[in-house]
Amino acid sequence: MGIVPDVCFGAAPPDLEAAVTGNNLLWYNAASNGTGSPNPPAISTDVAGTSQVWVSQTTATCESPRALLTYTIVDLPVAPSVTDTVHVCLNNPVPDLANFANGTDLKWYSDTNTTGSNLSPTFDTSMPTYFNYRVSQTVNGCEGPATDMVVQVNSLALSGEQVYEVDEGNAVRIPLSTETAPDINTPLSVAWKDINGNVVGTDLTLIHTPAESTTYLAEVTTAEGCFQTYPV
């Protein structure tokens, strides 16, 4: 019995003759009966599965028994499931993108790396932007189709006055401005805290009546998890 290396779906067909040693070969599609062909059968790799073929050799006028060859067309794995958009905050460490993909033996592609790499991509988090990647998985030596993944580097900036004067017993109004990128419409979670850590407001504009001269701290978090504070 000969051994033919497995080949992947859609790849070049296996070389049956390379698995056989003999002279004046005749190829058959059954273990008995039928007429042999001097040419090996044409193999399509567009159908996955295991197939068999038989081959004999002829010396002088004597034909040998037929030997069985088995070959397998290995189906491709499905594209890995991924987090469609991975959010990273400005200047934070680059995460391992493999943690956001579910697959085996992952291979990463980008606009600048079209040959692929088994190493998780690295990228610059110093400015708000997008990065586009594609990732595939390989199972049983066969690489499947790739899935798109977007990495979004998010920034959050806070601004406003930091010193206010108000008459005793009156409320102070403290507006806070925000700037987010690249998504300028991201929802925000706001918590204004007094000097004791008590939450005294949850809007971007704080209206509060202090008992005495004091400080406030605004804590703002984007929907993507980016966090900034602003003292007043």
Tab-separated table of C-alpha atoms in Angstrom:
chain	number	residue	atom	x	y	z
A	1	MET	CA	0.000	0.000	0.000
A	2	GLY	CA	1.409	3.391	-0.986
A	3	ILE	CA	1.169	6.549	1.049
A	4	VAL	CA	0.209	9.807	-0.620
A	5	PRO	CA	0.638	13.021	1.413
A	6	ASP	CA	-2.591	14.821	2.245
A	7	VAL	CA	-3.314	17.980	0.294
A	8	CYS	CA	-5.545	20.898	1.160
A	9	PHE	CA	-8.819	21.717	-0.496
A	10	GLY	CA	-8.218	23.827	-3.583
A	11	ALA	CA	-4.460	23.171	-3.634
A	12	ALA	CA	-2.432	21.440	-6.336
A	13	PRO	CA	-3.436	17.760	-6.620
A	14	PRO	CA	-1.212	15.083	-5.077
A	15	ASP	CA	1.459	13.466	-7.210
A	16	LEU	CA	0.383	9.823	-7.301
A	17	GLU	CA	3.363	8.693	-9.366
A	18	ALA	CA	5.766	10.024	-6.710
A	19	ALA	CA	4.283	7.514	-4.246
A	20	VAL	CA	4.944	4.504	-6.515
A	21	THR	CA	8.095	2.658	-7.478
A	22	GLY	CA	7.688	0.452	-10.520
A	23	ASN	CA	7.820	0.103	-14.289
A	24	ASN	CA	5.124	0.262	-16.916
A	25	LEU	CA	2.479	1.335	-14.445
A	26	LEU	CA	-1.215	0.778	-15.010
A	27	TRP	CA	-3.791	2.673	-13.001
A	28	TYR	CA	-7.217	1.398	-11.935
A	29	ASN	CA	-10.228	2.720	-10.072
A	30	ALA	CA	-11.043	-0.662	-8.489
A	31	ALA	CA	-9.188	-3.511	-6.820
A	32	SER	CA	-10.173	-5.929	-9.584
A	33	ASN	CA	-11.578	-5.995	-13.087
A	34	GLY	CA	-11.567	-2.995	-15.393
A	35	THR	CA	-8.966	-1.762	-17.823
A	36	GLY	CA	-5.835	-0.052	-16.601
A	37	SER	CA	-4.547	3.270	-17.867
A	38	PRO	CA	-0.895	4.220	-18.271
A	39	ASN	CA	-1.771	7.642	-16.900
A	40	PRO	CA	-2.721	8.275	-13.273
A	41	PRO	CA	-6.278	9.522	-12.755
A	42	ALA	CA	-6.947	13.234	-12.766
A	43	ILE	CA	-7.651	14.416	-9.240
A	44	SER	CA	-9.826	17.360	-8.327
A	45	THR	CA	-9.077	19.054	-5.013
A	46	ASP	CA	-12.402	20.889	-5.090
A	47	VAL	CA	-14.051	18.102	-3.078
A	48	ALA	CA	-12.784	17.161	0.370
A	49	GLY	CA	-12.548	13.541	1.407
A	50	THR	CA	-10.523	10.328	1.114
A	51	SER	CA	-10.264	8.433	-2.165
A	52	GLN	CA	-8.566	5.282	-3.386
A	53	VAL	CA	-6.783	4.257	-6.564
A	54	TRP	CA	-4.989	1.059	-7.529
A	55	VAL	CA	-1.814	0.651	-9.532
A	56	SER	CA	0.134	-2.289	-10.969
A	57	GLN	CA	3.426	-2.671	-12.796
A	58	THR	CA	4.244	-4.852	-15.771
A	59	THR	CA	7.547	-6.606	-16.340
A	60	ALA	CA	7.924	-8.180	-19.756
A	61	THR	CA	4.358	-9.413	-20.291
A	62	CYS	CA	3.527	-10.152	-16.659
A	63	GLU	CA	1.353	-7.731	-14.690
A	64	SER	CA	1.716	-7.577	-10.917
A	65	PRO	CA	-1.127	-7.515	-8.388
A	66	ARG	CA	-2.602	-4.097	-7.841
A	67	ALA	CA	-1.365	-1.940	-4.966
A	68	LEU	CA	-3.736	0.384	-3.171
A	69	LEU	CA	-3.042	4.093	-2.922
A	70	THR	CA	-5.124	6.249	-0.597
A	71	TYR	CA	-5.153	10.040	-0.724
A	72	THR	CA	-7.064	12.644	1.245
A	73	ILE	CA	-8.199	16.115	0.262
A	74	VAL	CA	-8.363	17.960	3.593
A	75	ASP	CA	-11.186	20.446	3.987
A	76	LEU	CA	-10.264	23.984	5.000
A	77	PRO	CA	-11.135	25.241	8.466
A	78	VAL	CA	-13.701	27.986	8.815
A	79	ALA	CA	-12.596	31.567	9.340
A	80	PRO	CA	-11.848	32.258	13.018
A	81	SER	CA	-14.422	34.116	15.059
A	82	VAL	CA	-13.129	37.496	16.251
A	83	THR	CA	-14.081	40.659	18.058
A	84	ASP	CA	-15.001	42.838	15.091
A	85	THR	CA	-13.598	46.037	16.633
A	86	VAL	CA	-10.930	46.009	19.330
A	87	HIS	CA	-10.755	49.256	21.314
A	88	VAL	CA	-7.457	50.508	22.727
A	89	CYS	CA	-7.057	53.731	24.664
A	90	LEU	CA	-4.509	56.346	23.694
A	91	ASN	CA	-0.949	55.549	24.824
A	92	ASN	CA	-2.004	52.257	26.404
A	93	PRO	CA	0.085	49.106	25.820
A	94	VAL	CA	-0.616	47.186	22.628
A	95	PRO	CA	-2.804	44.178	23.475
A	96	ASP	CA	-2.269	40.675	22.150
A	97	LEU	CA	-4.866	40.538	19.392
A	98	ALA	CA	-4.894	36.738	19.637
A	99	ASN	CA	-6.964	37.259	22.802
A	100	PHE	CA	-9.712	38.651	20.575
A	101	ALA	CA	-9.692	35.783	18.045
A	102	ASN	CA	-10.872	32.208	18.495
A	103	GLY	CA	-8.902	29.836	16.298
A	104	THR	CA	-5.884	27.550	15.921
A	105	ASP	CA	-2.463	28.552	14.605
A	106	LEU	CA	-3.583	32.083	13.752
A	107	LYS	CA	-2.006	33.989	10.880
A	108	TRP	CA	-2.286	37.779	10.626
A	109	TYR	CA	-2.403	39.968	7.536
A	110	SER	CA	-2.454	43.736	6.989
A	111	ASP	CA	-2.014	46.259	4.200
A	112	THR	CA	1.725	46.211	4.857
A	113	ASN	CA	2.010	42.470	5.519
A	114	THR	CA	0.324	40.566	2.729
A	115	THR	CA	2.301	37.358	3.267
A	116	GLY	CA	1.009	36.894	6.807
A	117	SER	CA	2.639	36.343	10.187
A	118	ASN	CA	1.954	34.062	13.136
A	119	LEU	CA	2.894	36.902	15.484
A	120	SER	CA	0.141	39.158	16.795
A	121	PRO	CA	0.408	42.587	15.120
A	122	THR	CA	1.906	45.564	16.886
A	123	PHE	CA	0.766	49.120	16.233
A	124	ASP	CA	1.184	52.704	17.414
A	125	THR	CA	-1.196	53.850	20.168
A	126	SER	CA	0.156	57.400	20.346
A	127	MET	CA	-2.589	58.881	18.159
A	128	PRO	CA	-6.288	58.162	17.603
A	129	THR	CA	-6.741	56.122	14.438
A	130	TYR	CA	-7.865	52.815	12.939
A	131	PHE	CA	-5.868	49.737	11.938
A	132	ASN	CA	-7.265	47.024	9.683
A	133	TYR	CA	-6.184	43.401	9.977
A	134	ARG	CA	-7.235	40.010	8.630
A	135	VAL	CA	-6.682	36.759	10.499
A	136	SER	CA	-6.953	33.125	9.414
A	137	GLN	CA	-6.497	29.812	11.194
A	138	THR	CA	-4.644	26.676	10.101
A	139	VAL	CA	-5.868	23.194	11.048
A	140	ASN	CA	-4.260	19.928	9.896
A	141	GLY	CA	-1.799	21.941	7.835
A	142	CYS	CA	-4.513	23.729	5.845
A	143	GLU	CA	-5.126	27.465	6.091
A	144	GLY	CA	-8.701	28.638	5.858
A	145	PRO	CA	-10.260	31.969	4.889
A	146	ALA	CA	-9.492	35.111	6.879
A	147	THR	CA	-11.756	37.299	9.006
A	148	ASP	CA	-11.567	41.095	9.240
A	149	MET	CA	-10.640	42.799	12.507
A	150	VAL	CA	-10.497	46.546	13.151
A	151	VAL	CA	-8.370	48.051	15.918
A	152	GLN	CA	-9.509	51.488	17.042
A	153	VAL	CA	-7.189	53.677	19.134
A	154	ASN	CA	-9.403	56.037	21.147
A	155	SER	CA	-8.577	59.316	22.829
A	156	LEU	CA	-10.435	61.364	25.440
A	157	ALA	CA	-9.456	64.922	26.365
A	158	LEU	CA	-11.093	67.103	29.044
A	159	SER	CA	-10.912	70.872	29.326
A	160	GLY	CA	-12.463	73.764	31.247
A	161	GLU	CA	-11.766	76.369	33.902
A	162	GLN	CA	-10.176	75.081	37.060
A	163	VAL	CA	-10.849	77.968	39.454
A	164	TYR	CA	-14.322	79.404	40.213
A	165	GLU	CA	-15.508	82.025	42.670
A	166	VAL	CA	-19.003	81.977	44.118
A	167	ASP	CA	-20.724	83.760	47.005
A	168	GLU	CA	-21.377	81.692	50.097
A	169	GLY	CA	-24.643	79.796	49.862
A	170	ASN	CA	-24.843	80.065	46.065
A	171	ALA	CA	-24.452	77.230	43.599
A	172	VAL	CA	-21.426	77.017	41.376
A	173	ARG	CA	-21.812	76.036	37.752
A	174	ILE	CA	-18.829	74.166	36.287
A	175	PRO	CA	-19.046	73.175	32.606
A	176	LEU	CA	-16.628	70.556	31.304
A	177	SER	CA	-15.713	70.161	27.652
A	178	THR	CA	-14.716	66.833	26.117
A	179	GLU	CA	-13.063	65.830	22.897
A	180	THR	CA	-13.060	62.220	21.719
A	181	ALA	CA	-11.490	60.657	18.646
A	182	PRO	CA	-11.816	58.956	16.252
A	183	ASP	CA	-15.421	58.338	17.343
A	184	ILE	CA	-16.749	61.791	18.220
A	185	ASN	CA	-20.172	60.502	19.266
A	186	THR	CA	-19.121	57.926	21.835
A	187	PRO	CA	-21.345	57.842	24.956
A	188	LEU	CA	-19.730	59.159	28.118
A	189	SER	CA	-20.116	58.229	31.754
A	190	VAL	CA	-19.500	61.170	34.094
A	191	ALA	CA	-19.077	61.317	37.869
A	192	TRP	CA	-18.257	64.529	39.739
A	193	LYS	CA	-16.886	63.842	43.211
A	194	ASP	CA	-16.405	66.174	46.150
A	195	ILE	CA	-13.378	66.250	48.402
A	196	ASN	CA	-14.742	63.297	50.376
A	197	GLY	CA	-15.269	61.144	47.299
A	198	ASN	CA	-19.046	61.545	47.267
A	199	VAL	CA	-20.700	61.736	43.834
A	200	VAL	CA	-22.355	65.147	43.497
A	201	GLY	CA	-23.125	65.169	39.764
A	202	THR	CA	-23.318	62.948	36.716
A	203	ASP	CA	-23.583	65.497	33.889
A	204	LEU	CA	-20.758	67.230	32.061
A	205	THR	CA	-21.877	70.467	33.723
A	206	LEU	CA	-21.782	70.340	37.497
A	207	ILE	CA	-24.199	72.570	39.443
A	208	HIS	CA	-23.538	72.278	43.157
A	209	THR	CA	-23.636	74.400	46.293
A	210	PRO	CA	-20.423	73.998	48.266
A	211	ALA	CA	-20.421	74.487	52.016
A	212	GLU	CA	-16.984	76.059	51.850
A	213	SER	CA	-13.998	76.413	49.560
A	214	THR	CA	-13.416	73.000	48.131
A	215	THR	CA	-12.248	70.992	45.152
A	216	TYR	CA	-14.104	68.695	42.804
A	217	LEU	CA	-12.871	65.893	40.611
A	218	ALA	CA	-14.553	64.951	37.340
A	219	GLU	CA	-14.152	61.309	36.301
A	220	VAL	CA	-15.141	60.638	32.694
A	221	THR	CA	-15.200	57.247	30.979
A	222	THR	CA	-15.961	56.560	27.319
A	223	ALA	CA	-18.050	53.619	26.112
A	224	GLU	CA	-14.764	52.028	24.983
A	225	GLY	CA	-13.352	52.178	28.517
A	226	CYS	CA	-10.995	55.152	28.177
A	227	PHE	CA	-10.761	57.096	31.444
A	228	GLN	CA	-9.716	60.646	32.308
A	229	THR	CA	-9.992	62.859	35.381
A	230	TYR	CA	-10.172	66.640	35.668
A	231	PRO	CA	-9.710	68.518	38.974
A	232	VAL	CA	-11.465	71.830	39.665
